[in-house]
Structure formats: C-alpha cells, structure tokens
GROMACS .gro file of C-alpha atoms in nm:
model
  333
    1UNK     CA    1   0.588  -2.167   2.403
    2UNK     CA    2   0.734  -2.101   2.093
    3UNK     CA    3   0.584  -2.317   1.822
    4UNK     CA    4   0.727  -2.307   1.504
    5UNK     CA    5   0.599  -2.116   1.176
    6UNK     CA    6   0.617  -2.111   0.781
    7UNK     CA    7   0.709  -1.792   0.627
    8UNK     CA    8   0.621  -1.680   0.228
    9UNK     CA    9   0.966  -1.667   0.073
   10UNK     CA   10   1.056  -1.983   0.288
   11UNK     CA   11   1.352  -1.839   0.539
   12UNK     CA   12   1.281  -1.594   0.792
   13UNK     CA   13   1.571  -1.443   0.676
   14UNK     CA   14   1.434  -1.319   0.356
   15UNK     CA   15   1.041  -1.226   0.494
   16UNK     CA   16   1.205  -0.977   0.739
   17UNK     CA   17   1.396  -0.845   0.481
   18UNK     CA   18   1.150  -0.824   0.178
   19UNK     CA   19   0.826  -0.828   0.344
   20UNK     CA   20   0.846  -0.725   0.725
   21UNK     CA   21   1.130  -0.451   0.775
   22UNK     CA   22   1.165  -0.274   0.439
   23UNK     CA   23   0.970   0.008   0.558
   24UNK     CA   24   1.069   0.057   0.943
   25UNK     CA   25   1.414   0.105   0.748
   26UNK     CA   26   1.300   0.328   0.534
   27UNK     CA   27   1.107   0.524   0.781
   28UNK     CA   28   1.473   0.520   0.975
   29UNK     CA   29   1.635   0.705   0.689
   30UNK     CA   30   1.368   0.986   0.586
   31UNK     CA   31   1.290   1.019   0.952
   32UNK     CA   32   1.676   1.129   1.032
   33UNK     CA   33   1.775   1.237   0.664
   34UNK     CA   34   1.817   1.595   0.544
   35UNK     CA   35   1.602   1.659   0.293
   36UNK     CA   36   1.816   1.919   0.115
   37UNK     CA   37   2.111   1.709  -0.062
   38UNK     CA   38   2.086   1.505  -0.377
   39UNK     CA   39   2.133   1.152  -0.212
   40UNK     CA   40   1.770   1.253  -0.081
   41UNK     CA   41   1.638   1.369  -0.369
   42UNK     CA   42   1.726   1.019  -0.572
   43UNK     CA   43   1.593   0.839  -0.291
   44UNK     CA   44   1.267   1.002  -0.293
   45UNK     CA   45   1.279   0.941  -0.719
   46UNK     CA   46   1.322   0.594  -0.679
   47UNK     CA   47   1.075   0.585  -0.386
   48UNK     CA   48   0.807   0.718  -0.563
   49UNK     CA   49   0.880   0.647  -0.953
   50UNK     CA   50   1.055   0.293  -0.934
   51UNK     CA   51   0.833   0.180  -0.615
   52UNK     CA   52   0.543   0.303  -0.571
   53UNK     CA   53   0.426   0.418  -0.941
   54UNK     CA   54   0.599   0.091  -1.084
   55UNK     CA   55   0.455  -0.141  -0.867
   56UNK     CA   56   0.099  -0.047  -0.990
   57UNK     CA   57   0.173  -0.135  -1.322
   58UNK     CA   58   0.390  -0.485  -1.181
   59UNK     CA   59   0.011  -0.621  -1.140
   60UNK     CA   60  -0.025  -0.606  -1.514
   61UNK     CA   61   0.175  -0.922  -1.501
   62UNK     CA   62  -0.089  -1.113  -1.323
   63UNK     CA   63  -0.357  -0.936  -1.472
   64UNK     CA   64  -0.389  -0.774  -1.867
   65UNK     CA   65  -0.042  -0.966  -1.976
   66UNK     CA   66  -0.186  -1.319  -1.827
   67UNK     CA   67  -0.404  -1.441  -2.145
   68UNK     CA   68  -0.562  -1.713  -1.935
   69UNK     CA   69  -0.665  -1.445  -1.642
   70UNK     CA   70  -0.752  -1.156  -1.879
   71UNK     CA   71  -0.989  -1.372  -2.026
   72UNK     CA   72  -1.129  -1.560  -1.750
   73UNK     CA   73  -1.381  -1.251  -1.578
   74UNK     CA   74  -1.555  -0.906  -1.733
   75UNK     CA   75  -1.395  -0.732  -1.460
   76UNK     CA   76  -1.108  -0.695  -1.641
   77UNK     CA   77  -1.306  -0.499  -1.943
   78UNK     CA   78  -1.514  -0.306  -1.694
   79UNK     CA   79  -1.285  -0.178  -1.419
   80UNK     CA   80  -1.080   0.077  -1.626
   81UNK     CA   81  -1.397   0.235  -1.770
   82UNK     CA   82  -1.599   0.227  -1.512
   83UNK     CA   83  -1.328   0.419  -1.335
   84UNK     CA   84  -1.257   0.673  -1.629
   85UNK     CA   85  -1.585   0.761  -1.592
   86UNK     CA   86  -1.616   0.820  -1.257
   87UNK     CA   87  -1.250   0.999  -1.231
   88UNK     CA   88  -1.372   1.182  -1.535
   89UNK     CA   89  -1.711   1.366  -1.416
   90UNK     CA   90  -1.537   1.395  -1.071
   91UNK     CA   91  -1.334   1.627  -1.168
   92UNK     CA   92  -1.465   1.787  -1.452
   93UNK     CA   93  -1.782   1.853  -1.250
   94UNK     CA   94  -1.572   2.004  -0.936
   95UNK     CA   95  -1.741   1.748  -0.685
   96UNK     CA   96  -1.576   1.779  -0.358
   97UNK     CA   97  -1.279   1.590  -0.191
   98UNK     CA   98  -1.169   1.364  -0.468
   99UNK     CA   99  -0.801   1.384  -0.370
  100UNK     CA  100  -0.901   1.323  -0.086
  101UNK     CA  101  -1.084   1.026  -0.181
  102UNK     CA  102  -0.769   0.899  -0.350
  103UNK     CA  103  -0.566   0.938  -0.072
  104UNK     CA  104  -0.783   0.726   0.200
  105UNK     CA  105  -0.838   0.513  -0.085
  106UNK     CA  106  -0.444   0.483  -0.066
  107UNK     CA  107  -0.451   0.407   0.267
  108UNK     CA  108  -0.695   0.125   0.313
  109UNK     CA  109  -0.529  -0.046   0.050
  110UNK     CA  110  -0.223  -0.036   0.227
  111UNK     CA  111  -0.386  -0.154   0.534
  112UNK     CA  112  -0.526  -0.406   0.386
  113UNK     CA  113  -0.186  -0.543   0.210
  114UNK     CA  114  -0.126  -0.556   0.613
  115UNK     CA  115  -0.404  -0.773   0.688
  116UNK     CA  116  -0.317  -1.009   0.391
  117UNK     CA  117   0.019  -1.074   0.493
  118UNK     CA  118  -0.105  -1.158   0.864
  119UNK     CA  119  -0.371  -1.382   0.695
  120UNK     CA  120  -0.151  -1.512   0.470
  121UNK     CA  121   0.094  -1.687   0.756
  122UNK     CA  122  -0.218  -1.862   0.894
  123UNK     CA  123  -0.315  -1.995   0.604
  124UNK     CA  124   0.066  -2.163   0.611
  125UNK     CA  125   0.010  -2.216   0.989
  126UNK     CA  126  -0.297  -2.341   0.971
  127UNK     CA  127  -0.351  -2.089   1.306
  128UNK     CA  128  -0.654  -1.873   1.268
  129UNK     CA  129  -0.742  -1.601   1.518
  130UNK     CA  130  -0.961  -1.328   1.456
  131UNK     CA  131  -0.845  -1.054   1.695
  132UNK     CA  132  -0.494  -1.101   1.522
  133UNK     CA  133  -0.684  -0.886   1.216
  134UNK     CA  134  -0.844  -0.664   1.471
  135UNK     CA  135  -0.519  -0.557   1.659
  136UNK     CA  136  -0.360  -0.492   1.332
  137UNK     CA  137  -0.602  -0.277   1.183
  138UNK     CA  138  -0.666  -0.079   1.566
  139UNK     CA  139  -0.265  -0.038   1.618
  140UNK     CA  140  -0.216   0.070   1.264
  141UNK     CA  141  -0.523   0.318   1.241
  142UNK     CA  142  -0.496   0.461   1.558
  143UNK     CA  143  -0.180   0.643   1.495
  144UNK     CA  144  -0.286   0.749   1.157
  145UNK     CA  145  -0.632   0.903   1.329
  146UNK     CA  146  -0.430   1.069   1.581
  147UNK     CA  147  -0.230   1.255   1.281
  148UNK     CA  148  -0.523   1.435   1.194
  149UNK     CA  149  -0.549   1.640   1.532
  150UNK     CA  150  -0.172   1.739   1.487
  151UNK     CA  151  -0.111   2.114   1.490
  152UNK     CA  152   0.228   2.079   1.369
  153UNK     CA  153   0.140   1.876   1.072
  154UNK     CA  154   0.077   1.916   0.733
  155UNK     CA  155   0.061   1.641   0.439
  156UNK     CA  156   0.065   1.749   0.077
  157UNK     CA  157   0.044   1.500  -0.201
  158UNK     CA  158  -0.179   1.625  -0.467
  159UNK     CA  159  -0.261   1.925  -0.308
  160UNK     CA  160  -0.228   2.082   0.058
  161UNK     CA  161  -0.632   1.970   0.126
  162UNK     CA  162  -0.546   1.607   0.054
  163UNK     CA  163  -0.636   1.493   0.454
  164UNK     CA  164  -0.892   1.599   0.639
  165UNK     CA  165  -0.699   1.794   0.907
  166UNK     CA  166  -0.873   1.899   1.207
  167UNK     CA  167  -0.599   2.054   1.510
  168UNK     CA  168  -0.647   1.942   1.824
  169UNK     CA  169  -0.410   1.892   2.098
  170UNK     CA  170  -0.663   1.735   2.349
  171UNK     CA  171  -0.788   1.484   2.118
  172UNK     CA  172  -0.482   1.437   1.985
  173UNK     CA  173  -0.323   1.357   2.312
  174UNK     CA  174  -0.668   1.121   2.450
  175UNK     CA  175  -0.591   0.932   2.112
  176UNK     CA  176  -0.235   0.852   2.207
  177UNK     CA  177  -0.351   0.735   2.558
  178UNK     CA  178  -0.617   0.509   2.375
  179UNK     CA  179  -0.304   0.397   2.139
  180UNK     CA  180  -0.121   0.295   2.444
  181UNK     CA  181  -0.418   0.137   2.607
  182UNK     CA  182  -0.459  -0.069   2.274
  183UNK     CA  183  -0.090  -0.193   2.276
  184UNK     CA  184  -0.074  -0.279   2.630
  185UNK     CA  185  -0.396  -0.495   2.545
  186UNK     CA  186  -0.192  -0.651   2.259
  187UNK     CA  187   0.108  -0.766   2.488
  188UNK     CA  188  -0.134  -0.983   2.698
  189UNK     CA  189  -0.310  -1.099   2.394
  190UNK     CA  190   0.041  -1.264   2.269
  191UNK     CA  191   0.165  -1.362   2.629
  192UNK     CA  192  -0.165  -1.543   2.656
  193UNK     CA  193  -0.074  -1.712   2.320
  194UNK     CA  194   0.263  -1.805   2.388
  195UNK     CA  195   0.135  -1.981   2.776
  196UNK     CA  196  -0.119  -2.153   2.537
  197UNK     CA  197   0.142  -2.253   2.291
  198UNK     CA  198  -0.047  -2.094   2.033
  199UNK     CA  199   0.167  -1.789   1.958
  200UNK     CA  200   0.384  -1.789   1.646
  201UNK     CA  201   0.635  -1.545   1.560
  202UNK     CA  202   0.563  -1.512   1.157
  203UNK     CA  203   0.165  -1.356   1.246
  204UNK     CA  204   0.318  -1.165   1.561
  205UNK     CA  205   0.595  -0.948   1.343
  206UNK     CA  206   0.339  -0.883   1.055
  207UNK     CA  207   0.177  -0.705   1.331
  208UNK     CA  208   0.437  -0.548   1.518
  209UNK     CA  209   0.577  -0.412   1.163
  210UNK     CA  210   0.330  -0.209   1.052
  211UNK     CA  211   0.261  -0.093   1.404
  212UNK     CA  212   0.589   0.001   1.522
  213UNK     CA  213   0.582   0.196   1.118
  214UNK     CA  214   0.289   0.348   1.123
  215UNK     CA  215   0.346   0.543   1.498
  216UNK     CA  216   0.688   0.607   1.424
  217UNK     CA  217   0.603   0.796   1.102
  218UNK     CA  218   0.276   0.950   1.220
  219UNK     CA  219   0.365   1.049   1.541
  220UNK     CA  220   0.728   1.199   1.468
  221UNK     CA  221   0.708   1.190   1.088
  222UNK     CA  222   0.712   1.627   1.072
  223UNK     CA  223   0.565   1.678   0.660
  224UNK     CA  224   0.421   1.441   0.417
  225UNK     CA  225   0.738   1.305   0.301
  226UNK     CA  226   0.885   1.204   0.604
  227UNK     CA  227   0.518   0.965   0.655
  228UNK     CA  228   0.459   0.891   0.285
  229UNK     CA  229   0.803   0.786   0.132
  230UNK     CA  230   0.824   0.509   0.460
  231UNK     CA  231   0.438   0.419   0.384
  232UNK     CA  232   0.518   0.383   0.014
  233UNK     CA  233   0.836   0.151   0.079
  234UNK     CA  234   0.649  -0.059   0.284
  235UNK     CA  235   0.387  -0.164   0.055
  236UNK     CA  236   0.569  -0.115  -0.231
  237UNK     CA  237   0.883  -0.354  -0.174
  238UNK     CA  238   0.651  -0.656  -0.021
  239UNK     CA  239   0.444  -0.593  -0.303
  240UNK     CA  240   0.685  -0.727  -0.581
  241UNK     CA  241   0.850  -1.008  -0.335
  242UNK     CA  242   0.486  -1.145  -0.344
  243UNK     CA  243   0.418  -1.087  -0.681
  244UNK     CA  244   0.704  -1.278  -0.734
  245UNK     CA  245   0.542  -1.540  -0.530
  246UNK     CA  246   0.253  -1.556  -0.757
  247UNK     CA  247   0.417  -1.527  -1.073
  248UNK     CA  248   0.690  -1.820  -1.010
  249UNK     CA  249   0.362  -2.035  -0.880
  250UNK     CA  250   0.053  -1.902  -1.157
  251UNK     CA  251   0.326  -1.859  -1.460
  252UNK     CA  252   0.578  -2.069  -1.388
  253UNK     CA  253   0.657  -2.139  -1.788
  254UNK     CA  254   0.705  -1.764  -1.830
  255UNK     CA  255   0.892  -1.710  -1.507
  256UNK     CA  256   1.060  -2.053  -1.373
  257UNK     CA  257   1.261  -1.837  -1.105
  258UNK     CA  258   1.238  -1.493  -0.890
  259UNK     CA  259   1.491  -1.374  -1.117
  260UNK     CA  260   1.293  -1.377  -1.386
  261UNK     CA  261   1.064  -1.221  -1.213
  262UNK     CA  262   1.291  -0.906  -1.134
  263UNK     CA  263   1.385  -0.865  -1.447
  264UNK     CA  264   1.026  -0.791  -1.587
  265UNK     CA  265   0.882  -0.617  -1.290
  266UNK     CA  266   1.233  -0.416  -1.302
  267UNK     CA  267   1.161  -0.278  -1.680
  268UNK     CA  268   0.789  -0.248  -1.637
  269UNK     CA  269   0.889  -0.006  -1.321
  270UNK     CA  270   1.097   0.191  -1.535
  271UNK     CA  271   0.890   0.226  -1.807
  272UNK     CA  272   0.569   0.270  -1.661
  273UNK     CA  273   0.683   0.423  -1.324
  274UNK     CA  274   0.901   0.638  -1.434
  275UNK     CA  275   0.657   0.746  -1.663
  276UNK     CA  276   0.379   0.818  -1.441
  277UNK     CA  277   0.660   1.003  -1.176
  278UNK     CA  278   0.705   1.227  -1.491
  279UNK     CA  279   0.372   1.277  -1.598
  280UNK     CA  280   0.259   1.397  -1.264
  281UNK     CA  281   0.522   1.616  -1.212
  282UNK     CA  282   0.561   1.808  -1.561
  283UNK     CA  283   0.178   1.726  -1.778
  284UNK     CA  284  -0.023   1.721  -1.446
  285UNK     CA  285   0.129   1.910  -1.256
  286UNK     CA  286  -0.130   1.898  -0.950
  287UNK     CA  287  -0.154   2.163  -0.767
  288UNK     CA  288  -0.453   2.429  -0.614
  289UNK     CA  289  -0.618   2.537  -0.946
  290UNK     CA  290  -0.840   2.207  -1.021
  291UNK     CA  291  -0.978   2.309  -0.644
  292UNK     CA  292  -1.140   2.635  -0.762
  293UNK     CA  293  -1.120   2.640  -1.168
  294UNK     CA  294  -1.310   2.439  -1.375
  295UNK     CA  295  -1.090   2.151  -1.582
  296UNK     CA  296  -1.153   2.228  -1.977
  297UNK     CA  297  -1.262   1.932  -2.160
  298UNK     CA  298  -0.952   1.749  -2.216
  299UNK     CA  299  -0.809   1.813  -1.878
  300UNK     CA  300  -1.042   1.650  -1.740
  301UNK     CA  301  -1.021   1.332  -1.969
  302UNK     CA  302  -0.672   1.343  -1.880
  303UNK     CA  303  -0.696   1.312  -1.517
  304UNK     CA  304  -0.961   1.082  -1.566
  305UNK     CA  305  -0.722   0.849  -1.780
  306UNK     CA  306  -0.461   0.924  -1.478
  307UNK     CA  307  -0.652   0.771  -1.228
  308UNK     CA  308  -0.737   0.404  -1.411
  309UNK     CA  309  -0.389   0.272  -1.337
  310UNK     CA  310  -0.399   0.295  -0.968
  311UNK     CA  311  -0.764   0.275  -0.917
  312UNK     CA  312  -0.804  -0.029  -1.086
  313UNK     CA  313  -0.474  -0.156  -0.905
  314UNK     CA  314  -0.652  -0.111  -0.574
  315UNK     CA  315  -0.961  -0.320  -0.763
  316UNK     CA  316  -0.775  -0.608  -0.911
  317UNK     CA  317  -0.551  -0.649  -0.626
  318UNK     CA  318  -0.891  -0.722  -0.430
  319UNK     CA  319  -0.967  -0.958  -0.684
  320UNK     CA  320  -0.674  -1.143  -0.777
  321UNK     CA  321  -0.518  -1.226  -0.420
  322UNK     CA  322  -0.846  -1.398  -0.272
  323UNK     CA  323  -0.788  -1.723  -0.184
  324UNK     CA  324  -1.122  -1.809  -0.365
  325UNK     CA  325  -0.964  -1.680  -0.695
  326UNK     CA  326  -0.861  -1.904  -1.015
  327UNK     CA  327  -0.502  -1.902  -0.942
  328UNK     CA  328  -0.510  -1.897  -0.539
  329UNK     CA  329  -0.464  -2.256  -0.407
  330UNK     CA  330  -0.124  -2.251  -0.645
  331UNK     CA  331  -0.034  -1.857  -0.471
  332UNK     CA  332  -0.097  -1.946  -0.121
  333UNK     CA  333  -0.005  -2.327  -0.082
   0.00000   0.00000   0.00000
C-alpha cells in the first residue's frame, strides 16, 4: 500500500530536479561524453569551480555571515585555527596519507548528506526506521569499496596516490556478488514496507538515487573525472537547494525567497569558488612533488590555509544541520 509523503521542497518534481536526481543526470552525461571537446571542459569547470568549490563557501551564509549564529558558539573560532594547525603540520612534516585523508573525508561528507536527506524525509513524515540508513550506507559504499580493487581504474585528483588501490579481480567480483545480495535484500525490505502500509516514496528514492549513482560511476566509470564529477553534482546541487530551505526559514528577513538565496549563493560561488579553482591549479599546482620533497615553510602555511575552507565546511555542516541545533526546529519544520 502506497501512503502519502512530504517533500523537502514541497513538491516531488522539485525534489526530483534539485535533490534526488541531479547526480544521476550528470553521470549520464559524463559517462557518455567525449572529454576532448570545449563543452565538456566548460561543464567540468562549472562542476569543479561553481558547484563543488562554490558550495563549500555557501555555508558562510548560515555561519560566519550570520551574526547571531557566529557568536552563538566557540566552534566558529576554534575550527579554522585547529584545521590550519593540523594541515600545516601534516604538510610540513610530510606525514603520509594527507591527500588520502582529504579524499576519504570528502567521501564521508557526501554519504552523510545522502543519509541526512533520508532522515529529513523521515522527520517530515514522522516515519522512522533504522534499516533505511543501513541500506543506504551498505548499497552506496559497496560499489565505492569495489572500485578500490579494479585493475582498470586510476582515480587522480590531487595526486595519483589519493586512493588506496589494490587491484584484484577476484575480490572485485566477490564484492559485486555481495552488492547484488544486498540489493535483493533491500528490494524485499521495501516490498514488506508496501505490504504493511509503511512504504514512503520519498524515503525510497532518497536511497535508490545515490545507490544508482554510486553503482553507475564506480562500476562503469573509466577515470577519475567520470566518477568524481557526477558525485560533485550529486552533492553540490542538493546542498544549494537545502541551503535555500535553511536560509529562507532561519533568515527570512534577509532571504525572503529562493531567488534571493540564489543571487547570494551564485555570487559567493563565482567569487570564492572561482578563486579556489584558480588557486588549486595555478598557485598550488598539486603534483607528486609534495609526496617526496619537503615543502618550504611558506608552502606549508599556504597549504594549511588551503584546507581551512573545505575542512571547516565539513566540520560546521555536521553542526548546523543537526535537528538539535539552535535553528534546527525552523529548518526541519
């Protein structure tokens, strides 16, 4: 039996477009498109600069650009200081696996957002279940884990050693088998929910959407761009949409409509996201040298500063999007 459900953006069509399926649409394009044309390069720049880097700085509107929030907790003082100190030391003393840590912290941040969307739907419908989150994690992470054992894949973002790869076709095929079994279990789980009158379309799609995305890019993707660009879209576009919900409900005098949020976020993405994109590729110019040659003091400081926005975004997001946060009652009403 199909029961009624609520949507974060009020209408299912809006949630489909802005929260649930933008990543899948991006996967369809980047998995099939030729990488050696101008349009592809423009799309890659938009994704990496405006959507991925840009969404990191859009958090400023709910944190440092929001006076009442900024002075409400010491987390806004200590977070950037601690991140700079850790980043500086990690770079300067060449402690291994820094880039791997950043990469996997990003992956964790992404999957937590998918999980948050599922739980948001459950809050709206007052219908909670532990297994929804468990299936989301299991079915999304299984393809990601399997990709580490592919012998035909190299994922490079900062360096060629970002991921801890271990090519082994036997293990890869075994994980695929586990993935199929988990998928069948999830199918029976939702059939059982339907029979009991507890099936919720919004919650189901919030699980199916990332699962289909992760399965597509990690099993089919041939390189880092085909995998990472769709994941950036799947994370960044929904984040902008949910930020619009948050700002119009917590700062309605400053952001009375989604259009006002869009203007502020777009400007932030262009200025800060565009600069970070340039900074990464023209100033820092990541390559293998930082793995083998001790950086100079100023380089370590520069790299320490570089990780502040990204890691602060991850840390503060875990704080401001909790239902127990001081504005949680407004955001998740």
